[in-house]
Coordinates of C-alpha atoms in Angstrom, one line a residue:
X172 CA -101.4 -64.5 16.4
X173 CA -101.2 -61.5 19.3
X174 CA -103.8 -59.7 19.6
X175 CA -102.3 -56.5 19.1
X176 CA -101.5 -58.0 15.3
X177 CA -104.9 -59.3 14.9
X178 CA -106.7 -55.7 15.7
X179 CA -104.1 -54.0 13.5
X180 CA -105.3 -56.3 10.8
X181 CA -108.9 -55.5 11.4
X182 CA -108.6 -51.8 11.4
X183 CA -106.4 -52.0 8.2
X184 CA -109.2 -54.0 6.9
X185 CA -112.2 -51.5 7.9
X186 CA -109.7 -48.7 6.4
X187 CA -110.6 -50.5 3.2
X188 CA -114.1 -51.1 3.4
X189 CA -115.0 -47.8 4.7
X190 CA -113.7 -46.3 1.5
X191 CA -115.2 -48.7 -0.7
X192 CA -118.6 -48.0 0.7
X193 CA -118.0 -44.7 0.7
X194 CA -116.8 -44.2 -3.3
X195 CA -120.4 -46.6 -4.1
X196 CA -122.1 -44.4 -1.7
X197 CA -121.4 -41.7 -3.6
X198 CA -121.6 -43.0 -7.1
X199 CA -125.6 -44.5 -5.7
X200 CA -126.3 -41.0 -5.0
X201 CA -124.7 -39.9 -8.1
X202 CA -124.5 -35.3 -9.4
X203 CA -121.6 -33.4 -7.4
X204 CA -118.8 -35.7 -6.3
X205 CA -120.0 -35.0 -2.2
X206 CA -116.1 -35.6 -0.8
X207 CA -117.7 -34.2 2.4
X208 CA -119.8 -38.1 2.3
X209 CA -116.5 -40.0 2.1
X210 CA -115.2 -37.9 5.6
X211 CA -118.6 -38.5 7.3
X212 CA -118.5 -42.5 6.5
X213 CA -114.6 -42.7 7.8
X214 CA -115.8 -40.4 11.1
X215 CA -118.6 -42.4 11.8
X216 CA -117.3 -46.1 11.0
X217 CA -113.9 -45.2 12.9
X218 CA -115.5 -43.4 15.5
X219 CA -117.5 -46.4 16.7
X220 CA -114.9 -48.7 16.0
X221 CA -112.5 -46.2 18.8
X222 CA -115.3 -46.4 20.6
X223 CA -115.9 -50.1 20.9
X224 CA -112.6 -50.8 21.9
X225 CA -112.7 -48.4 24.6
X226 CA -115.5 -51.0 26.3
X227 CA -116.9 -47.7 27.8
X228 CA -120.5 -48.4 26.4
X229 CA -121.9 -51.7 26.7
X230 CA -123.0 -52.9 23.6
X231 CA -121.1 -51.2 21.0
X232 CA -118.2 -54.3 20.5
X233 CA -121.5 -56.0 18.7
X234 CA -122.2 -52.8 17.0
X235 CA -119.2 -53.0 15.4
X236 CA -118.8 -56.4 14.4
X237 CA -122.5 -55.4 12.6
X238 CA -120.6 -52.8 10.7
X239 CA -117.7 -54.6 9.8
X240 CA -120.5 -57.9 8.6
X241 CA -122.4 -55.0 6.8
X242 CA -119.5 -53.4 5.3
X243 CA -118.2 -56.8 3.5
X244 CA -121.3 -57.9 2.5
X245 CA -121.3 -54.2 0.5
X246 CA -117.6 -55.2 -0.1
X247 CA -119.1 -58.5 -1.8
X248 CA -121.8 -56.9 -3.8
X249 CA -119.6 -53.9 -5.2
X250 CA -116.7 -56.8 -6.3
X251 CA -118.8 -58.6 -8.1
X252 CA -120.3 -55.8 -9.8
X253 CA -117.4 -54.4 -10.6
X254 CA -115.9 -56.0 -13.7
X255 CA -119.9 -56.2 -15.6
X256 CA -119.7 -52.2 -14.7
X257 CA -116.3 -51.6 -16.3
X258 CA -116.7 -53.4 -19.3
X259 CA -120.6 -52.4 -19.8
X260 CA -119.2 -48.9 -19.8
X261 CA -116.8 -48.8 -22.4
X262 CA -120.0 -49.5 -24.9
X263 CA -123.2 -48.0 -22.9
X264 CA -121.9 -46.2 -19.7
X265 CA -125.5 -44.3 -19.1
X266 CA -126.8 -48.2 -18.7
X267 CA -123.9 -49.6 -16.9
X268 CA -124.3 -47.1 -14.4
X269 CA -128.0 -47.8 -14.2
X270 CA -127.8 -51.7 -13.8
X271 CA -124.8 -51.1 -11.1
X272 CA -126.8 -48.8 -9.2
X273 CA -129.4 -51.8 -9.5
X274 CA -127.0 -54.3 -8.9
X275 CA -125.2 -53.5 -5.6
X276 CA -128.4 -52.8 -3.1
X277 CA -130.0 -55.6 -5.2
X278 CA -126.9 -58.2 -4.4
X279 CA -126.4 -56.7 -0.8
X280 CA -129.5 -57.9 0.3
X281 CA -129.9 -61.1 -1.4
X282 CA -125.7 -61.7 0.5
X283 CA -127.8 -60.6 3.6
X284 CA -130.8 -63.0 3.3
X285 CA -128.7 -65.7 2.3
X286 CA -126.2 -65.5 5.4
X287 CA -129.2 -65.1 7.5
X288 CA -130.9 -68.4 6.2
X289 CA -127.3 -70.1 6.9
X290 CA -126.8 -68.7 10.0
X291 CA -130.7 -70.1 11.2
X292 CA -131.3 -73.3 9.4
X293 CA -129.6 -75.8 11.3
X294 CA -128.1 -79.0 9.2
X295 CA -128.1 -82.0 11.3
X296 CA -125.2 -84.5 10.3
X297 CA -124.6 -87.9 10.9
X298 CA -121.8 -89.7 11.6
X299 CA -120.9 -93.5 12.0
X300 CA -117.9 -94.2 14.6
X301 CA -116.9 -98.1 15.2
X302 CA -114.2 -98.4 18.3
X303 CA -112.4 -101.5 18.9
X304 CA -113.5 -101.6 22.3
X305 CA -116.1 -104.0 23.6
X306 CA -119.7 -102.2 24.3
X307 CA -122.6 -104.4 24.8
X308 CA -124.8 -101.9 22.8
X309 CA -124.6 -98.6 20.6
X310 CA -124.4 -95.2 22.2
X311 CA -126.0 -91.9 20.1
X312 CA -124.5 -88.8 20.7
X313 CA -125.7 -85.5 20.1
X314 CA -123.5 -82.5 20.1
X315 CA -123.9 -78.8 19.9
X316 CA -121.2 -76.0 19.9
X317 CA -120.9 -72.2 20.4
X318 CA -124.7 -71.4 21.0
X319 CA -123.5 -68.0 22.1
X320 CA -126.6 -67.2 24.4
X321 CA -127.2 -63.9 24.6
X322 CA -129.8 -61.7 24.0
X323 CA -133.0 -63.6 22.7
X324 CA -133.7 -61.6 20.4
X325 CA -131.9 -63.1 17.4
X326 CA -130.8 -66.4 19.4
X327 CA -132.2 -67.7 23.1
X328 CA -135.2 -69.4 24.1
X329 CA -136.5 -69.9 20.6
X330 CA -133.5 -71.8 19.6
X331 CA -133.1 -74.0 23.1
X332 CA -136.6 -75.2 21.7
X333 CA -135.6 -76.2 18.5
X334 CA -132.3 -77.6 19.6
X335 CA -134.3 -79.7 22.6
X336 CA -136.6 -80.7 19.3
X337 CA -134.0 -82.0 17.6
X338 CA -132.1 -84.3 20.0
X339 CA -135.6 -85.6 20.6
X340 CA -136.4 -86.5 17.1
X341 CA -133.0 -88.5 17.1
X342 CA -133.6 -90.0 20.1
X343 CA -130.0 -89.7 21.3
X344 CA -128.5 -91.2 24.5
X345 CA -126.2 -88.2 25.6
X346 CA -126.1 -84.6 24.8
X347 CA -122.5 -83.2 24.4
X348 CA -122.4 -78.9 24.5
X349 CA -118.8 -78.2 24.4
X350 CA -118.0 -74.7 25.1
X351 CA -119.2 -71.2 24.3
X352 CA -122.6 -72.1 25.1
X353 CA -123.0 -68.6 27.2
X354 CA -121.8 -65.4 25.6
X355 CA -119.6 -63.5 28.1
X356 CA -121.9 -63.1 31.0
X357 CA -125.3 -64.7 32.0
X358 CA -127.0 -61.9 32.2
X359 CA -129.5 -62.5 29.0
X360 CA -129.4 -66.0 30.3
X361 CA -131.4 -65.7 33.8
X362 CA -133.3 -62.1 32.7
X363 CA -135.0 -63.9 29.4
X364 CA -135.6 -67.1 31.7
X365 CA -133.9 -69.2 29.3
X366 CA -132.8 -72.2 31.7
X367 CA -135.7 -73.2 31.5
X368 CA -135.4 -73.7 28.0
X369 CA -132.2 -75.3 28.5
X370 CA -133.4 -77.7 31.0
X371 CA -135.3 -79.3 28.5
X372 CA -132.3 -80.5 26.7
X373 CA -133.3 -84.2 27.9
X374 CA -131.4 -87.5 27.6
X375 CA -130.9 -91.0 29.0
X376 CA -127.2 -90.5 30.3
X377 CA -127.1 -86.5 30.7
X378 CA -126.5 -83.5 29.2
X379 CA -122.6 -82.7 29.4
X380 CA -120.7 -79.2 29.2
X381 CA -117.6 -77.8 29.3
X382 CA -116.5 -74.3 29.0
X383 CA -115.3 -72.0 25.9
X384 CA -113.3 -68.9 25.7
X385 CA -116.1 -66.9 26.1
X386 CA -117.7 -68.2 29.6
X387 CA -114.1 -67.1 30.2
X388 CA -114.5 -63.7 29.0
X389 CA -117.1 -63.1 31.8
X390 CA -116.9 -65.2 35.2
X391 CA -116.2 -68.4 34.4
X392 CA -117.2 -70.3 37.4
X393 CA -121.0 -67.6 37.3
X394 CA -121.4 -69.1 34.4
X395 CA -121.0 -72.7 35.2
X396 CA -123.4 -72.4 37.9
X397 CA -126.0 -71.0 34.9
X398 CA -125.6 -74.0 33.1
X399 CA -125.6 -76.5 36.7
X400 CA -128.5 -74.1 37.6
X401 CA -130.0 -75.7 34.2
X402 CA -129.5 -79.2 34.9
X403 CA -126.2 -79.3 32.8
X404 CA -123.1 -81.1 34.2
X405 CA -120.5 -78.8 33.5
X406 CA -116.8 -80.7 33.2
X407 CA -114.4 -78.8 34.5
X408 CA -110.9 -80.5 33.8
X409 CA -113.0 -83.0 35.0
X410 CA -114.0 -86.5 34.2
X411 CA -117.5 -88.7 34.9
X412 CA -118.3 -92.5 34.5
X413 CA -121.7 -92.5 32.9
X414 CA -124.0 -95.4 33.3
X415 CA -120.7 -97.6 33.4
X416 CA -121.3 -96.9 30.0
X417 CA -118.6 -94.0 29.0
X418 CA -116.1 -92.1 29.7
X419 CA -116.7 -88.0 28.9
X420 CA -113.9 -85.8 30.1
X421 CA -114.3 -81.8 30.2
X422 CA -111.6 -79.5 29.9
X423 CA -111.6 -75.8 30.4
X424 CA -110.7 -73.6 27.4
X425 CA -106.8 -73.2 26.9
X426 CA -108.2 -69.3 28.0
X427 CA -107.4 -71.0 31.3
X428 CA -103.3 -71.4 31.4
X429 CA -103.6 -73.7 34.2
X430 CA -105.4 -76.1 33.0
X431 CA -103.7 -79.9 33.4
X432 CA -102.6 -82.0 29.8
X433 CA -105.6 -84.1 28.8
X434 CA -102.9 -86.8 29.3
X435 CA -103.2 -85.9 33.4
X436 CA -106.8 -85.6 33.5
X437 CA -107.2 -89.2 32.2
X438 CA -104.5 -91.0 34.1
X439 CA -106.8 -92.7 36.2
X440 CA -109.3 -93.0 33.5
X441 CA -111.1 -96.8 32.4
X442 CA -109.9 -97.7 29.5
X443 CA -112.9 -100.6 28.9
X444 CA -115.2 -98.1 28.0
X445 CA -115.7 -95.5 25.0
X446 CA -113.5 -92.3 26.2
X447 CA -115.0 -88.9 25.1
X448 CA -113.6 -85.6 25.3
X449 CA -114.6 -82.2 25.3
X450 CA -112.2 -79.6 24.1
X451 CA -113.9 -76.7 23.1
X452 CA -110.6 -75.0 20.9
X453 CA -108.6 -77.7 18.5
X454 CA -106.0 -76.2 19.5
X455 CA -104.1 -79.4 21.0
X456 CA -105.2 -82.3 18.4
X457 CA -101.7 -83.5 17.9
X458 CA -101.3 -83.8 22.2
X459 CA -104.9 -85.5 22.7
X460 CA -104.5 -88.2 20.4
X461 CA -101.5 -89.6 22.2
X462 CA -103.5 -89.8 25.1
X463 CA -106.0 -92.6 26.1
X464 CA -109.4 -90.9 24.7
X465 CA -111.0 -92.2 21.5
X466 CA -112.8 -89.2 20.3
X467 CA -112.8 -85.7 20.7
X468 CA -115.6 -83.1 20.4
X469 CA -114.7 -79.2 19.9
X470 CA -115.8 -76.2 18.6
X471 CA -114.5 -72.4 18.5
X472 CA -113.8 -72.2 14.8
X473 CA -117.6 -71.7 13.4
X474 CA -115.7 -73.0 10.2
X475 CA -115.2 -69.1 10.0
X476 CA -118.5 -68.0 10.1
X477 CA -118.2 -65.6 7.5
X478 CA -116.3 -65.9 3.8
X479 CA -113.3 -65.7 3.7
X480 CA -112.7 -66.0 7.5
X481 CA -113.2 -70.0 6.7
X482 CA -109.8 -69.9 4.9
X483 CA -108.2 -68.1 7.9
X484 CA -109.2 -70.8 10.2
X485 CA -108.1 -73.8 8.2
X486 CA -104.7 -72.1 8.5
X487 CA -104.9 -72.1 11.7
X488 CA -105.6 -75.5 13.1
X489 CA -104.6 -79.0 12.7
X490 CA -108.2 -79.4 11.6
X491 CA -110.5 -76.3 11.3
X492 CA -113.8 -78.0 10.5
X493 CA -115.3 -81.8 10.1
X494 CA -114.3 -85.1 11.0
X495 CA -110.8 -86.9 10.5
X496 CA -109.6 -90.0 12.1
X497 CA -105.8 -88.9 13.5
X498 CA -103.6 -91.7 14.8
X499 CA -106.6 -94.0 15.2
X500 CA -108.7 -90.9 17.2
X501 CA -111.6 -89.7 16.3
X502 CA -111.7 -85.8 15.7
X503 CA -114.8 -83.6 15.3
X504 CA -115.0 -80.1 15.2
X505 CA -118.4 -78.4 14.9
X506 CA -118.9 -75.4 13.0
X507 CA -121.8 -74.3 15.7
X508 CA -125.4 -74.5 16.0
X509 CA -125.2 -70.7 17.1
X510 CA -122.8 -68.0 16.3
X511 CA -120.9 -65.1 17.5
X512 CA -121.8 -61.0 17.1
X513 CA -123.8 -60.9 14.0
X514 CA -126.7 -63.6 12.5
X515 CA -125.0 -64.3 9.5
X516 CA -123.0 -67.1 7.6
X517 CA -121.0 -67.2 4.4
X518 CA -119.4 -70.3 3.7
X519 CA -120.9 -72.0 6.9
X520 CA -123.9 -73.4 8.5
X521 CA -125.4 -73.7 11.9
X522 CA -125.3 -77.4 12.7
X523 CA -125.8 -79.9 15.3
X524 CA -124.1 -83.6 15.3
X525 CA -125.4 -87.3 15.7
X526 CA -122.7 -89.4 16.7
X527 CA -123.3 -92.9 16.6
X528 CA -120.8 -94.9 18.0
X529 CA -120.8 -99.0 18.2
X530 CA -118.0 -101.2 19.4
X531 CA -117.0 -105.4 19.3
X532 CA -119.6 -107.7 20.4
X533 CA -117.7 -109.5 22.7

């Protein structure tokens, strides 16, 4: 979809939410009909919206993705309300106005805790992968997409903790991050001092990254050198013979145009050992599995993030969310231990994977 389509779409969108807040705004406060209230919430919501997509202030493109997560979840409460109100009326309007007026700061906030608990309590999933390759013993993998490091304050050095807690509990033998692990720049990154808490992301073979679309949206190559500066081995279009026990090829994020066909990077690739990929968009499934690699890792999606955003998605790509075997490949795409603008999920979970992969005892 261009770009210019999508932010049409989204304005449309906020046209609608705007007035829907604004017509429960007014009925919360109830006595004169305050039109003036409905002008104000337009003013202010489209004013920051013209204002974030200037880019003139720093800071307000996530103010506005907070209004538009705020506004739906209002959208959410006032929808469901809406049909108890409207027949409740018809027999005792004095107490269906009451219980709606109840109801919709009532079922705003409980939408707002529950996103939040999503959006913070990781779910660690297992998977079981057997190749028909020989490998003289397993391999664990532990993966972990789109931690959007920014600011600390809702997700940083708290969070590398837990994550670094995690991978130890499973014991793994590789850690896998691909893409979108810093948001935009690493400014947040080296002022909060959280390479350090990325360094202690430990593991036999390594910890592995590639890049997303958003290390692309700042300096790609500054933020690299954040991650290398944290002990990470960032792949770029790259590949690496671990332990001469696997294969893990990095590709930049189809951001980057010139970026060579998976089927080029691994040309020269061993074909003995288990191939892993790093992809951080599914955006080329149906290319990659003709190629030599036996499973692919990616992100990008968040499985939407936020209802109904999960629908979109699945539209979208070949496969939006999960894990599918495709022409005898391996698929998983990660919904995201962090997430992007606002800490909320509807309809997703944070997550982290465990891979473990065996082979043929030959």
């Amino acid at each position: 979809m261009p770009r210019w389509l999508f932010a049409v779409l989204v304005l449309a969108v906020l046209q609608v939410l705007l007035w829907v807040f604004a017509r429960s705004l007014r009925f919360m406060l109830g006595g004169k009909r305050r039109r003036w209230l409905t002008a104000a919430v337009f003013v202010a919501g489209d004013g920051l919206t013209l204002a974030a997509l200037s880019r003139l202030v720093p800071g307000l493109f996530i103010a506005q993705a907070w209004l538009i997560a705020l506004l739906w979840l209002w959208f959410l409460a006032a929808a469901a309300g809406f049909v108890p109100y409207w027949l409740g009326k018809r027999f005792a309007p004095q107490r269906a106005a009451t219980a709606l007026r109840v109801w919709l700061p009532a079922a705003f906030a409980a939408l707002f805790a529950w996103g939040f608990f999503n959006a913070n309590s990781t779910v660690v999933r297992h998977y079981m992968v057997a190749l028909d390759k020989p490998m003289a013993q397993p391999l664990r993998i532990g993966v972990a997409s789109d931690l959007h490091l920014d600011s600390g304050f809702f997700f940083g050095a708290r969070e590398l903790d837990r994550l670094a807690a995690i991978f130890a509990a499973e014991q793994v033998d590789v850690i896998l991050l691909p893409g979108d692990v810093i948001n935009d720049r690493p400014d947040a990154f080296y002022a909060e001092g959280m390479a350090a808490h990325l360094r202690a992301l430990q593991a036999p073979l390594g910890v592995f990254a590639t890049l997303g679309n958003h290390e692309f949206y700042g300096d790609a190559e500054e933020n690299a050198q954040a991650l290398r500066n944290a002990g990470v081995q960032v792949l770029r279009d790259a590949v690496a013979v671990v332990a001469d026990r696997v294969v893990i090829a990095g590709r930049d994020d189809d951001t980057h145009a010139d970026r060579p066909p998976l089927a080029v990077l691994l040309q020269q690739t061993r074909r003995d050992l288990p191939v892993l990929v790093l992809d951080h968009r599914p955006t080329e499934i149906v290319e990659n599995v003709q190629t030599p690699m036996d499973i692919q890792f990616s992100g990008h999606t968040h499985n939407g993030q936020v209802f109904p955003a999960n629908f979109i998605v699945r539209a979208l790509y070949r496969l939006h969310y999960g894990h599918e075997a495709i022409d005898g490949k391996e698929i998983f795409v990660s919904s995201g231990y962090g997430f992007w603008g606002v800490p909320l999920r509807l309809g997703s979970r944070s997550e982290v994977l465990i891979v473990d992969v065996t082979g043929r005892a030959d």
